[in-house]
Structures are given as structure tokens and as C-alpha cells.
Coordinates of C-alpha atoms and ligand atoms in Angstrom, one line a residue:
M1 CA -16.6 30.7 20.5
S2 CA -16.6 29.4 16.9
S3 CA -19.2 27.8 14.6
L4 CA -19.3 26.2 11.2
S5 CA -20.1 28.7 8.5
H6 CA -23.0 28.2 6.1
R7 CA -20.5 27.4 3.3
G8 CA -19.1 24.7 5.5
R9 CA -22.4 23.1 6.2
E10 CA -23.0 23.0 2.4
A11 CA -19.5 22.0 1.3
R12 CA -19.4 18.8 -0.6
I13 CA -16.9 16.3 0.8
V14 CA -16.0 12.9 -0.6
I15 CA -14.0 10.5 1.5
V16 CA -12.3 7.6 -0.4
G17 CA -12.1 4.5 1.8
A18 CA -14.1 3.3 4.8
G19 CA -11.4 2.1 7.1
F20 CA -10.8 3.7 10.5
A21 CA -9.3 6.9 8.9
G22 CA -12.2 7.4 6.5
L23 CA -14.9 6.7 9.1
S24 CA -13.3 8.8 11.8
A25 CA -13.1 11.7 9.3
A26 CA -16.7 11.2 8.3
E27 CA -17.9 11.0 11.9
T28 CA -15.9 14.2 12.9
L29 CA -17.3 16.2 10.0
V30 CA -20.9 15.1 10.4
K31 CA -20.7 15.8 14.2
A32 CA -19.4 19.3 13.3
G33 CA -22.4 20.0 11.1
F34 CA -21.2 19.2 7.6
Q35 CA -24.2 18.0 5.7
N36 CA -22.7 16.7 2.4
V37 CA -20.3 14.0 3.4
Q38 CA -20.1 10.9 1.1
V39 CA -17.8 8.0 1.9
L40 CA -17.0 5.7 -1.1
E41 CA -15.7 2.3 -0.3
A42 CA -14.3 -0.1 -3.0
M43 CA -15.0 -3.3 -1.2
G44 CA -18.3 -5.0 -0.5
R45 CA -17.6 -4.6 3.3
L46 CA -16.6 -1.7 5.5
G47 CA -13.5 -1.5 7.7
G48 CA -10.6 -2.0 5.4
R49 CA -7.8 -3.6 7.4
I50 CA -10.3 -4.3 10.2
H51 CA -11.9 -7.6 9.2
T52 CA -13.9 -9.3 12.0
T53 CA -15.3 -12.6 10.9
R54 CA -17.1 -15.6 12.4
P55 CA -15.9 -18.5 10.2
F56 CA -15.7 -21.2 12.9
S57 CA -18.5 -20.5 15.4
E58 CA -20.4 -17.5 16.8
N59 CA -17.1 -16.3 18.2
I60 CA -15.0 -13.8 16.3
I61 CA -11.8 -14.2 14.4
E62 CA -9.8 -11.1 13.4
L63 CA -8.2 -11.4 10.0
G64 CA -6.8 -7.9 10.3
A65 CA -6.0 -5.8 13.4
N66 CA -6.4 -7.6 16.8
W67 CA -5.1 -5.4 19.5
I68 CA -5.3 -1.8 20.7
H69 CA -1.8 -0.6 21.2
G70 CA -1.6 1.5 24.4
Q71 CA -4.2 3.0 26.7
K72 CA -3.2 6.5 27.7
G73 CA -4.1 9.0 25.0
N74 CA -5.5 6.2 22.7
P75 CA -8.9 7.4 21.5
L76 CA -9.9 3.8 20.5
F77 CA -9.0 2.4 23.9
Q78 CA -11.1 5.3 25.4
L79 CA -14.0 4.6 23.1
A80 CA -13.9 0.9 23.8
Q81 CA -13.7 1.5 27.5
E82 CA -16.6 4.0 27.5
H83 CA -18.8 1.5 25.7
G84 CA -17.8 -1.6 27.6
L85 CA -16.2 -3.2 24.5
L86 CA -12.9 -4.2 26.1
S87 CA -12.2 -7.8 27.0
E88 CA -12.8 -8.8 30.6
G89 CA -11.6 -11.7 32.7
D90 CA -9.7 -14.7 31.8
S91 CA -11.3 -15.6 28.5
A92 CA -9.0 -13.4 26.7
R93 CA -5.8 -14.2 28.6
I94 CA -4.2 -15.9 25.6
M95 CA -5.2 -13.3 23.1
C96 CA -3.7 -10.6 25.4
Q97 CA -0.4 -12.4 25.4
P98 CA 0.0 -13.0 21.8
H99 CA 2.9 -13.7 19.5
S100 CA 5.5 -12.4 22.0
V101 CA 6.9 -15.0 24.3
T102 CA 5.0 -15.9 27.5
S103 CA 5.9 -18.5 30.1
H104 CA 3.2 -20.7 28.5
D105 CA 4.8 -20.8 25.1
Y106 CA 6.3 -24.1 24.1
F107 CA 9.5 -23.7 22.1
F108 CA 10.6 -26.6 19.8
R109 CA 13.8 -27.3 17.9
E110 CA 13.7 -28.7 14.4
D111 CA 14.7 -32.1 15.7
G112 CA 11.5 -32.3 17.8
T113 CA 13.0 -31.5 21.2
Q114 CA 11.8 -28.8 23.4
I115 CA 14.0 -25.8 24.5
P116 CA 13.9 -25.1 28.3
T117 CA 11.8 -22.0 29.1
E118 CA 14.6 -20.4 31.1
D119 CA 17.0 -20.5 28.1
V120 CA 14.4 -19.0 25.8
D121 CA 13.5 -16.3 28.5
E122 CA 17.0 -15.2 28.8
V123 CA 17.5 -14.5 25.1
C124 CA 14.0 -13.0 24.7
C125 CA 14.6 -10.7 27.6
F126 CA 17.8 -9.5 26.1
F127 CA 16.1 -9.0 22.7
R128 CA 13.4 -6.9 24.4
Q129 CA 16.0 -4.7 26.1
L130 CA 17.7 -4.1 22.7
T131 CA 14.5 -3.2 21.0
S132 CA 13.3 -0.9 23.8
R133 CA 16.6 0.9 23.6
A134 CA 16.1 1.4 19.8
F135 CA 12.5 2.6 20.3
E136 CA 13.6 5.0 23.0
S137 CA 16.2 6.7 20.8
E138 CA 19.0 6.0 23.1
L139 CA 21.3 4.4 20.5
E140 CA 24.9 5.2 20.3
E141 CA 26.0 7.0 17.2
R142 CA 27.7 3.9 15.8
H143 CA 24.3 2.3 15.4
N144 CA 22.7 5.1 13.4
G145 CA 23.7 4.0 9.9
L146 CA 22.6 0.4 10.6
S147 CA 19.4 -1.4 9.8
F148 CA 17.4 -2.7 12.7
G149 CA 18.7 -6.2 11.9
G150 CA 22.3 -5.0 11.7
Y151 CA 22.0 -3.2 15.1
L152 CA 20.5 -6.3 16.7
D153 CA 23.2 -8.6 15.2
S154 CA 26.0 -6.3 16.3
A155 CA 24.7 -6.1 19.9
F156 CA 24.0 -9.8 20.1
S157 CA 27.4 -10.8 18.9
E158 CA 28.9 -8.9 21.9
S159 CA 26.7 -10.8 24.4
P160 CA 27.6 -14.1 26.1
L161 CA 24.2 -15.4 25.0
A162 CA 25.6 -15.7 21.5
T163 CA 27.8 -18.6 22.7
L164 CA 25.0 -20.6 24.2
N165 CA 23.8 -23.6 22.2
D166 CA 20.4 -22.4 21.4
G167 CA 21.1 -18.7 21.8
P168 CA 21.6 -17.6 18.2
K169 CA 18.6 -19.8 17.0
V170 CA 16.3 -18.3 19.6
F171 CA 17.6 -14.8 18.7
E172 CA 16.7 -15.5 15.1
W173 CA 13.2 -16.5 16.2
C174 CA 12.9 -13.2 18.1
K175 CA 13.9 -11.3 14.9
R176 CA 11.3 -13.2 12.9
I177 CA 8.6 -12.3 15.5
E178 CA 9.7 -8.6 15.3
C179 CA 9.2 -8.7 11.6
T180 CA 5.5 -9.1 12.4
D181 CA 5.5 -5.8 14.3
E182 CA 7.5 -4.1 11.5
A183 CA 5.5 -5.7 8.6
S184 CA 8.8 -6.3 7.0
S185 CA 10.4 -9.2 5.1
S186 CA 13.5 -8.8 7.2
L187 CA 14.8 -6.4 9.9
Y188 CA 17.6 -5.6 7.5
D189 CA 14.9 -3.7 5.6
V190 CA 14.0 -1.5 8.6
S191 CA 15.8 1.7 9.7
V192 CA 17.0 1.5 13.3
S193 CA 17.6 5.3 13.7
Q194 CA 13.9 6.2 12.8
L195 CA 12.3 3.7 15.3
G196 CA 12.3 6.4 18.0
F197 CA 9.7 8.5 16.1
Y198 CA 7.1 5.8 16.7
I199 CA 5.5 6.5 20.0
A200 CA 4.3 3.6 22.1
L201 CA 1.4 4.8 24.3
E202 CA 1.4 3.8 27.9
G203 CA -0.8 1.0 29.0
G204 CA 0.5 -2.1 27.3
F205 CA 0.9 -3.0 23.7
F206 CA -1.7 -5.7 23.5
N207 CA -5.1 -4.6 24.8
C208 CA -7.8 -6.9 23.8
L209 CA -11.3 -6.2 22.7
G210 CA -14.3 -8.2 23.9
P211 CA -16.5 -10.6 22.0
G212 CA -17.5 -8.0 19.4
G213 CA -13.9 -7.4 18.4
Y214 CA -12.9 -4.4 16.3
Q215 CA -16.2 -4.6 14.4
A216 CA -17.9 -3.3 17.5
L217 CA -15.8 -0.2 17.4
L218 CA -16.4 0.4 13.7
D219 CA -20.2 0.0 14.4
L220 CA -19.9 2.9 16.9
L221 CA -18.5 5.1 14.2
L222 CA -21.1 4.0 11.7
K223 CA -23.9 4.6 14.1
S224 CA -23.1 8.3 14.1
L225 CA -23.4 8.5 10.2
P226 CA -26.6 8.6 8.1
P227 CA -26.8 5.3 6.4
E228 CA -26.7 6.8 2.9
A229 CA -23.4 8.6 3.8
V230 CA -21.4 5.4 3.2
L231 CA -21.5 3.5 -0.1
K232 CA -19.9 0.1 -0.6
N233 CA -18.7 -1.3 -4.0
Q234 CA -17.7 2.2 -5.2
A235 CA -14.1 1.8 -6.2
V236 CA -12.6 5.1 -7.1
E237 CA -10.6 5.1 -10.3
T238 CA -9.5 8.8 -10.6
V239 CA -9.5 11.9 -8.6
Q240 CA -9.5 14.9 -10.9
W241 CA -8.6 18.0 -9.0
D242 CA -7.8 21.6 -9.7
L243 CA -10.7 21.8 -12.1
K244 CA -11.4 25.3 -13.4
A245 CA -14.7 27.1 -13.3
E246 CA -14.8 27.4 -17.1
E247 CA -14.5 23.6 -17.5
Q248 CA -17.5 23.1 -15.2
G249 CA -19.6 25.8 -16.9
Q250 CA -21.5 26.6 -13.7
E251 CA -21.4 29.3 -11.1
Q252 CA -21.1 27.0 -8.1
W253 CA -18.3 24.9 -9.5
C254 CA -16.4 22.3 -7.6
P255 CA -12.7 21.9 -8.0
V256 CA -12.7 18.1 -7.6
R257 CA -14.4 15.3 -9.5
V258 CA -14.1 11.7 -8.2
V259 CA -14.8 9.1 -10.9
C260 CA -15.5 5.5 -9.9
E261 CA -14.7 2.3 -11.8
N262 CA -18.4 1.8 -12.5
G263 CA -18.6 5.2 -14.3
E264 CA -20.4 7.1 -11.5
S265 CA -18.8 10.4 -10.6
Y266 CA -19.0 12.8 -7.7
E267 CA -18.3 16.5 -7.7
A268 CA -16.7 17.8 -4.5
D269 CA -15.2 20.8 -2.9
H270 CA -12.8 18.5 -1.0
V271 CA -11.8 14.9 -1.1
I272 CA -10.1 13.0 1.7
V273 CA -8.1 10.1 0.3
T274 CA -7.6 7.4 2.9
V275 CA -6.4 4.5 0.7
S276 CA -3.4 2.5 2.1
L277 CA 0.2 3.3 1.3
G278 CA 0.1 -0.1 -0.6
V279 CA -2.6 1.1 -2.9
L280 CA -0.8 4.4 -3.4
K281 CA 2.3 2.5 -4.3
E282 CA 0.3 0.7 -7.0
R283 CA -1.8 3.6 -8.2
A284 CA -0.6 7.0 -7.1
R285 CA 0.8 7.8 -10.6
T286 CA -2.5 7.0 -12.4
M287 CA -5.2 7.8 -9.9
F288 CA -4.7 11.6 -9.8
T289 CA -5.1 14.3 -12.5
P290 CA -3.1 16.4 -12.5
A291 CA -0.3 14.2 -11.1
L292 CA 0.6 14.3 -7.5
P293 CA 3.6 16.6 -6.7
K294 CA 7.1 15.0 -6.7
S295 CA 7.4 15.2 -2.9
K296 CA 4.3 13.1 -2.4
L297 CA 5.3 10.5 -5.0
C298 CA 8.7 10.2 -3.4
A299 CA 7.2 9.7 0.0
V300 CA 5.0 6.9 -1.4
E301 CA 8.0 5.3 -2.9
R302 CA 10.4 5.7 0.1
L303 CA 8.2 4.6 2.9
G304 CA 7.9 0.8 3.2
F305 CA 4.7 -1.2 3.2
G306 CA 4.9 -4.8 4.1
T307 CA 2.7 -7.9 4.4
V308 CA 1.7 -9.7 7.5
D309 CA -0.7 -12.7 7.2
K310 CA -2.4 -15.0 9.5
I311 CA -3.2 -18.7 9.0
Y312 CA -6.0 -20.0 11.2
L313 CA -6.3 -23.8 11.6
Q314 CA -9.3 -25.3 13.3
F315 CA -8.7 -28.9 14.5
S316 CA -11.2 -31.6 15.2
E317 CA -9.8 -31.5 18.8
R318 CA -7.2 -29.8 20.9
F319 CA -3.9 -31.7 20.8
W320 CA -1.7 -29.3 22.8
P321 CA -1.6 -29.1 26.6
E322 CA -4.2 -26.9 28.2
D323 CA -1.6 -24.5 29.6
C324 CA 0.1 -24.0 26.2
A325 CA -0.3 -20.5 24.8
G326 CA 1.6 -21.2 21.6
I327 CA 3.8 -23.7 19.8
Q328 CA 6.9 -21.8 18.6
L329 CA 9.2 -23.1 15.9
V330 CA 12.9 -22.5 16.3
W331 CA 14.7 -23.3 13.1
N332 CA 18.4 -24.2 12.9
Q333 CA 18.7 -21.6 10.2
G334 CA 15.9 -19.6 8.5
P335 CA 15.1 -17.0 6.0
E336 CA 16.8 -14.4 8.2
D337 CA 19.9 -15.5 6.2
K338 CA 20.5 -12.2 4.3
D339 CA 21.4 -13.9 1.0
V340 CA 17.8 -15.2 0.7
Y341 CA 16.5 -11.7 0.2
S342 CA 17.9 -11.5 -3.3
C343 CA 15.2 -14.0 -4.4
D344 CA 12.2 -13.1 -6.4
C345 CA 9.2 -13.4 -4.0
E346 CA 6.8 -14.8 -6.6
G347 CA 9.4 -17.2 -8.0
E348 CA 10.0 -20.9 -7.4
S349 CA 12.9 -20.1 -5.1
W350 CA 10.5 -19.7 -2.2
K351 CA 8.9 -23.1 -2.6
D352 CA 11.2 -24.9 -0.2
T353 CA 11.8 -22.1 2.3
W354 CA 8.7 -19.9 2.6
F355 CA 7.3 -21.8 5.6
K356 CA 10.5 -21.1 7.7
K357 CA 9.1 -17.6 8.2
I358 CA 6.2 -19.0 10.2
C359 CA 7.2 -18.1 13.7
G360 CA 4.8 -20.4 15.4
F361 CA 1.2 -21.1 16.1
D362 CA -0.7 -19.3 18.9
T363 CA -3.8 -20.4 20.6
V364 CA -6.8 -18.2 20.1
A365 CA -9.1 -16.8 22.7
R366 CA -12.6 -18.3 22.7
H367 CA -11.6 -20.9 20.2
P368 CA -10.3 -24.0 22.1
T369 CA -9.4 -26.0 19.0
V370 CA -8.0 -23.2 16.8
L371 CA -4.3 -22.2 16.3
C372 CA -3.2 -19.1 14.5
G373 CA 0.1 -19.0 12.6
W374 CA 1.8 -15.7 11.6
I375 CA 3.9 -15.1 8.5
T376 CA 5.4 -11.9 7.1
G377 CA 7.1 -10.3 4.1
R378 CA 8.0 -11.9 0.8
E379 CA 7.3 -15.4 2.3
A380 CA 3.8 -14.3 3.1
L381 CA 3.3 -13.0 -0.4
Y382 CA 4.5 -16.4 -1.7
M383 CA 2.1 -18.2 0.7
E384 CA -0.8 -16.1 -0.6
S385 CA -0.2 -17.7 -4.1
L386 CA -0.8 -21.2 -2.7
K387 CA -4.1 -23.0 -2.2
D388 CA -5.5 -23.1 1.3
S389 CA -5.2 -26.9 1.3
E390 CA -1.5 -26.6 0.4
V391 CA -0.9 -24.1 3.3
R392 CA -2.8 -26.4 5.6
D393 CA -0.7 -29.5 4.7
V394 CA 2.6 -27.6 5.2
C395 CA 1.4 -26.3 8.6
V396 CA 0.3 -29.8 9.8
R397 CA 3.7 -31.2 8.6
L398 CA 5.5 -28.6 10.6
L399 CA 3.4 -29.1 13.7
K400 CA 4.0 -32.8 13.6
S401 CA 7.7 -32.7 13.0
F402 CA 8.5 -30.0 15.5
T403 CA 6.4 -31.3 18.4
G404 CA 6.3 -35.0 17.7
W405 CA 2.7 -34.9 18.9
S406 CA -0.1 -36.6 17.1
V407 CA -1.9 -33.9 15.2
P408 CA -5.6 -34.5 14.4
E409 CA -7.4 -33.5 11.3
V410 CA -7.8 -29.9 10.4
S411 CA -11.5 -29.2 10.0
R412 CA -11.2 -25.7 8.5
V413 CA -8.4 -23.4 7.4
L414 CA -8.7 -19.7 6.9
V415 CA -5.8 -17.7 5.4
S416 CA -5.5 -13.9 5.0
R417 CA -4.2 -12.6 1.8
W418 CA -3.5 -8.9 2.5
G419 CA -0.7 -8.6 0.0
H420 CA -2.9 -9.6 -2.9
D421 CA -6.0 -7.7 -1.8
P422 CA -6.3 -5.1 -4.6
Y423 CA -7.7 -2.5 -2.2
V424 CA -5.1 -2.8 0.5
C425 CA -1.9 -4.3 -1.2
G426 CA -0.1 -5.2 2.1
S427 CA -0.6 -4.8 5.8
Y428 CA 1.1 -1.8 7.2
T429 CA 3.9 0.8 7.0
F430 CA 7.6 0.5 8.0
I431 CA 10.6 2.8 7.6
P432 CA 13.4 1.5 5.4
P433 CA 17.1 2.4 6.2
G434 CA 18.1 5.8 4.9
V435 CA 14.6 7.2 4.9
N436 CA 13.7 10.3 7.0
A437 CA 10.5 9.1 8.6
V438 CA 9.1 12.5 9.7
R439 CA 9.7 14.2 6.4
E440 CA 8.0 11.4 4.4
H441 CA 5.0 11.0 6.6
E442 CA 4.5 14.7 6.5
A443 CA 4.9 14.9 2.7
L444 CA 2.3 12.1 2.5
A445 CA -0.1 14.0 4.7
A446 CA 0.2 17.4 3.1
P447 CA -3.0 18.7 1.5
L448 CA -3.2 19.8 -2.2
P449 CA -2.8 22.3 -3.6
A450 CA 0.0 23.5 -1.3
E451 CA -1.5 26.8 -0.2
S452 CA 1.6 28.9 -0.4
R453 CA 2.4 27.9 -4.0
Y454 CA -1.1 28.2 -5.4
P455 CA -2.7 31.2 -3.7
K456 CA -5.5 31.7 -6.2
R457 CA -6.7 28.1 -6.4
K458 CA -9.4 26.7 -4.1
P459 CA -7.6 25.4 -1.0
L460 CA -7.7 22.0 0.5
Q461 CA -9.0 20.2 -2.6
V462 CA -7.3 16.8 -1.9
L463 CA -6.5 15.8 1.7
F464 CA -4.7 12.6 2.8
A465 CA -5.4 10.5 5.8
G466 CA -4.6 6.8 6.8
E467 CA -2.1 5.1 9.1
A468 CA 0.9 5.9 6.9
T469 CA 0.3 9.6 7.2
H470 CA 0.7 9.6 11.0
V471 CA 4.2 10.6 12.1
N472 CA 4.1 8.9 15.5
F473 CA 1.4 6.3 15.3
Y474 CA 1.8 4.8 11.8
T475 CA 0.9 1.1 11.5
T476 CA -1.8 1.3 14.1
T477 CA -5.6 1.6 14.2
H478 CA -5.4 4.7 16.5
G479 CA -2.9 6.3 14.1
A480 CA -5.5 5.7 11.3
Y481 CA -8.3 7.0 13.4
L482 CA -6.4 10.1 14.5
S483 CA -5.3 10.9 10.9
G484 CA -9.0 11.0 9.9
V485 CA -9.8 13.3 12.7
R486 CA -6.8 15.5 11.8
E487 CA -8.0 16.0 8.2
A488 CA -11.6 16.6 9.3
Q489 CA -10.3 19.2 11.7
R490 CA -8.4 20.9 8.9
L491 CA -11.7 21.4 7.1
I492 CA -13.6 22.4 10.2
S493 CA -11.0 25.1 10.9
H494 CA -11.2 26.2 7.3
Y495 CA -15.0 26.7 7.5
T496 CA -15.2 28.0 11.0
D497 CA -16.5 31.5 11.7
K498 CA -14.5 32.8 14.6
T499 CA -16.7 35.0 16.8
M500 CA -14.4 38.0 17.2
N501 CA -13.7 39.2 20.7
S502 CA -13.1 42.8 21.5
S503 CA -9.3 42.6 21.2
E504 CA -9.6 41.1 17.6
C505 CA -11.9 44.0 16.6
T506 CA -9.6 46.8 17.4
Ligands
FAD601 C1 -2.9 -8.6 9.6 C2 -3.0 -7.2 10.3 C3 -2.9 -7.1 11.6 C4 -2.9 -5.9 12.2 N1 -2.9 -5.8 13.6 C5 -3.0 -4.6 14.2 C6 -3.2 -4.5 15.6 O1 -3.2 -5.5 16.3 N2 -3.3 -3.2 16.1 C7 -3.3 -2.1 15.4 O2 -3.4 -1.0 15.9 N3 -3.2 -2.2 14.0 C8 -3.1 -3.4 13.4 N4 -3.0 -3.5 12.1 C9 -3.0 -2.2 11.3 C10 -4.4 -1.5 11.2 O3 -5.3 -2.5 10.8 C11 -4.3 -0.4 10.2 O4 -3.3 0.5 10.6 C12 -5.6 0.4 10.1 O5 -6.7 -0.4 10.2 C13 -5.5 1.2 8.8 O6 -6.7 2.0 8.7 P1 -6.8 3.0 7.4 O7 -8.2 3.6 7.5 O8 -5.6 3.8 7.4 O9 -6.7 2.1 6.1 P2 -7.6 0.9 5.6 O10 -8.2 0.1 6.7 O11 -6.8 0.2 4.6 O12 -8.8 1.7 4.8 C14 -8.7 2.2 3.5 C15 -9.9 1.8 2.8 O13 -9.8 2.3 1.5 C16 -10.5 1.4 0.6 N5 -10.0 1.7 -0.8 C17 -8.8 1.3 -1.3 N6 -8.8 1.7 -2.6 C18 -10.0 2.3 -2.9 C19 -10.5 2.9 -4.0 N7 -9.9 3.0 -5.2 N8 -11.8 3.4 -4.0 C20 -12.5 3.4 -2.8 N9 -12.0 2.8 -1.7 C21 -10.7 2.3 -1.7 C22 -10.1 0.1 1.1 O14 -10.9 -0.9 0.7 C23 -10.2 0.3 2.6 O15 -11.4 0.0 3.1 C24 -3.1 -4.7 11.4 C25 -3.2 -4.8 10.1 C26 -3.2 -6.1 9.5 C27 -3.4 -6.2 8.0

């Protein structure tokens, strides 16, 4: 038996960020009996990288996360299932089979001709076998020093598929798609030896939510919090920690002060920082006083954080066949050419090539006249600098030239710009070659001050949650959710009175 101590109930806890990590931490603390929990969110909306919108009709569009990755052991899948929030029936068929190849994808070459499905299937199947092997940590030692791209290239070059006419081109397409899962500019930027630390939960990678989308899950978390516990438009500028009693001049002093850009400040016993790794890359050196320890700053630097964007195009009418799940673009040669990566992403050099990173355009569940294009990495960052109308015109040109179909007018375009969002600065985490994933995720998650080194200071002043802090589920919504629960549990354990049983008394 254990229960929260009086000190725990009274402890002042500030949570920076209202994404899944921040909200799950808040929910867990409030449910455990903490009475002073304050979530501060910089944006004018809640959810962070969850952004469910309705720009085209009453049906939702997800600008951020779409799918629940895995079922077994996934708390978000369980929550969605319990509350009937999962997609049912055929309406979500397409969304459930997204930007990975399906038998309903149409693959086009640059010259406007279509590649037979069997040819595409063969290469995609081989590609999937290679990636599964990498994720299951069954690689031979000779692959360990390689990047993910290097490993794939080496394995493909030994395959008879490499000699087929379209084989190498389709393989490049597969690599481009994989960049979406890795949020990387190129698979040469991703470590192959560390992929095995990511755990794919059983039950399918692409589980779909129903008509309420991810917002419905966020709403469940928000419902369990008192409305005043979450404040929007409260961008935190600095986290001052390790404050001394003398500086505060009061008996009940707090070791942490959180100061917002609007000048408001919050005294706290504990702060849980859930901002993205992208934000930490931009601001970790200025946001904390005293500075973060070297191990944490190194983790922020070493882990990768890439950009994935979506381009939604609503047409005046559907121009693709009804059975078509996606129009995939197979370039003769694309930005997977390694030399291109020496370019400056904001520079003019991307002007004529950025769009070659668009893998294709998928149909969108519940939106019969909408297509969604995906783009990643430095090309995505370049695209973000363009006007919506420019992006639209390029996409229409591509669709016309690759398919040869007559493409009707685009009635609306919606482009995500995660890389330039000042409160996200990218999309999700990846592990670059040479980086020890477990060590860096753990360094990022470690609370401050490190208890063993500072025995006299108040413990657990600054805690860290967020998808990048999860060793096995980084990049995902459930990783973010579980990291928030983990840090809440850390505080719950700290403030729990253990009812002693007889053996403990003696
Ligand atoms: C395009 C895209 C597609 C994705 N697809 C999927 C998918 O299909 N499935 C999946 O599982 N995951 C997906 N993800 C990843 C998933 O969305 C994230 O892993 C998860 O939502 C991260 O949650 P978080 O709480 O860690 O961080 P965030 O959601 O980034 O929350 C952090 C919060 O902190 C706030 N903040 C930042 N700075 C400050 C400050 N100074 N003061 C106060 N608040 C601040 C931010 O505004 C934000 O609300 C996708 C992400 C993107 C961008």
C-alpha cells in the first residue's frame, strides 16, 4: 500500500508544453492527487505535433501525426479502443494503407509511362525484407559501420533486382519513402546499427483513428484536467533552477522559477520540460540557468531531428481512378544522389531539385477529391520557404507530367511547415551514424540535478519528457505519452509514503 504524502499534494509542478508528453504527465499527476499542476503551452492551440484540422469540410485532416504505431502494449491504441475512437469499416481503408506501397498504388516514370505493379512489388518486397532485418538487429558485422543508406545500397547491389530496368529507380523511391519514417534528409544520415533499439509494437504500423482523429485522444486527456491547469500562449523563455533559499528570502522556497516571454513567472518545486528535441537544439544553451550539464547538451547535439511535411491539395473533382490509393513518382535520378547533400538547404541550389523529394500523392480517407504529398529533410525545409501557390503549381506540374492525365483546378492547398514552427523546429527524432542511441536518449531523459552528485540540493528540480527521451519508442505519439507518464511516476514515487509492512519495521 502506498499513498501520496501531504508534501506531494502541495508540491508545485510546472509542465512546459502541452503535447502528448506534457498532457500525459499532467493527467498522471492530477490522478495521483497532485493539486498544483500547471501546464504552460507556447502556442495558441494544444497538442504540439498533433494538429487535427478541418480545412476542407467537416472531415478532419491531420497536419501532424496520423497513425497509431502498433496495438499490443500501446497505451494510445488501448485508450482509443476503450473509447471507440478507432476507425471502423471501409471508410479508412486508404488511410490505413498509407505511403507504403499497396496494390492500389499507381507508379509512374518521369516519361509518363506506368511501371507494372509486379515489378514494383518485387523491389518493394525486397526493400521491406532488408529494413526488417535492420530493425530486428540481425545484421552481419560488416554492416555495423554503415549508414542505413549504405547498408541498403550494398545489399541491393548484390541482388539480381539491381539489373532490372526499373529496379534501381524503384529502390530509390523506396529509400525516399523510408526517409519519411526516419524524418531524415537521406538514409545516409541514419545509423543502421542503432535501428534495432526502436521497438515496433505488434499489431500493425498504421492503425487509424476514426472521424475525431488524434484530437479526440487529446480531448480525453484534457477532460481529466481542471481547465485552469492548462494555459495557452505562455511561451517559456527561461528555466532558472537550483535557486537557493537565501535568494528567495522565504521559508517555503522553491528551487525553480519558470519565466515566460510575456514576463509572467511561476515558482515551482519541479518542472517537467517536454519541448521537442528541435526546440532544445535551438534553445538548450539559453533556456536554462544554470546551464544544462555537458552530457545533456551533447545528447541534444548528437541525436538527429528531421523534418517531414505534408502537402494537401483539394481538387475541384477526382481525376484519378476510383481504385487508386496513390500516385507515386519514380524519378530517373533524384536527390538520393549523395553529392546533393553538400548543398545549403536554404540556398538557391534547391530551387530546381527540391520537388524530387516528393515521393508521391496519396488519397485521403473521407476526402474524395484530396491528395496528400509527402516531403522530407532539407528539401522540405526549402519547400517551407515557398508560397503555398508556388508549391501548388509545382505539384500540379508533376502530377500532369508523370501521369499524362488531365488535372483539374486545385481549389485549396494546405502545407505544413514543421521545420519553421518556432515551437517545434522539425518533426521527429532519428539516430545519425556513430551515435549511441541508448546513451543519448538516457542522457536527454536524466533529471536535474543528478542526485548522486548533488546530495544536498533539492532533487528532481528539472525533469525531461517528450518523444526524443524514449529509448525504444522515440518518434512516436505513444513514446511521447509514455515519457510523460514516466516523469510523473518519478515524482509520484518521490512523494509516496510507503506503508511499512512488518518486515520493513524490523
Ligand atoms: C508530420 C508528422 C507526422 C507524424 N506522424 C506520426 C504518426 O503517424 N504516428 C506517430 O506515432 N507519431 C507521428 N509523429 C510524431 C508525433 O507527432 C510526436 O512524436 C509526438 O506528438 C510528440 O509529442 P511531444 O509531447 O513529445 O512533443 P510536442 O508535440 O512537440 O509537444 C511539445 C509542446 O511544447 C510546446 N513548446 C515548445 N517550446 C515551448 C516553450 N518555450 N514554452 C512553452 N511551450 C513550448 C510546443 O508548442 C508543443 O506543444 C508525426 C509528427 C509529425 C510532425
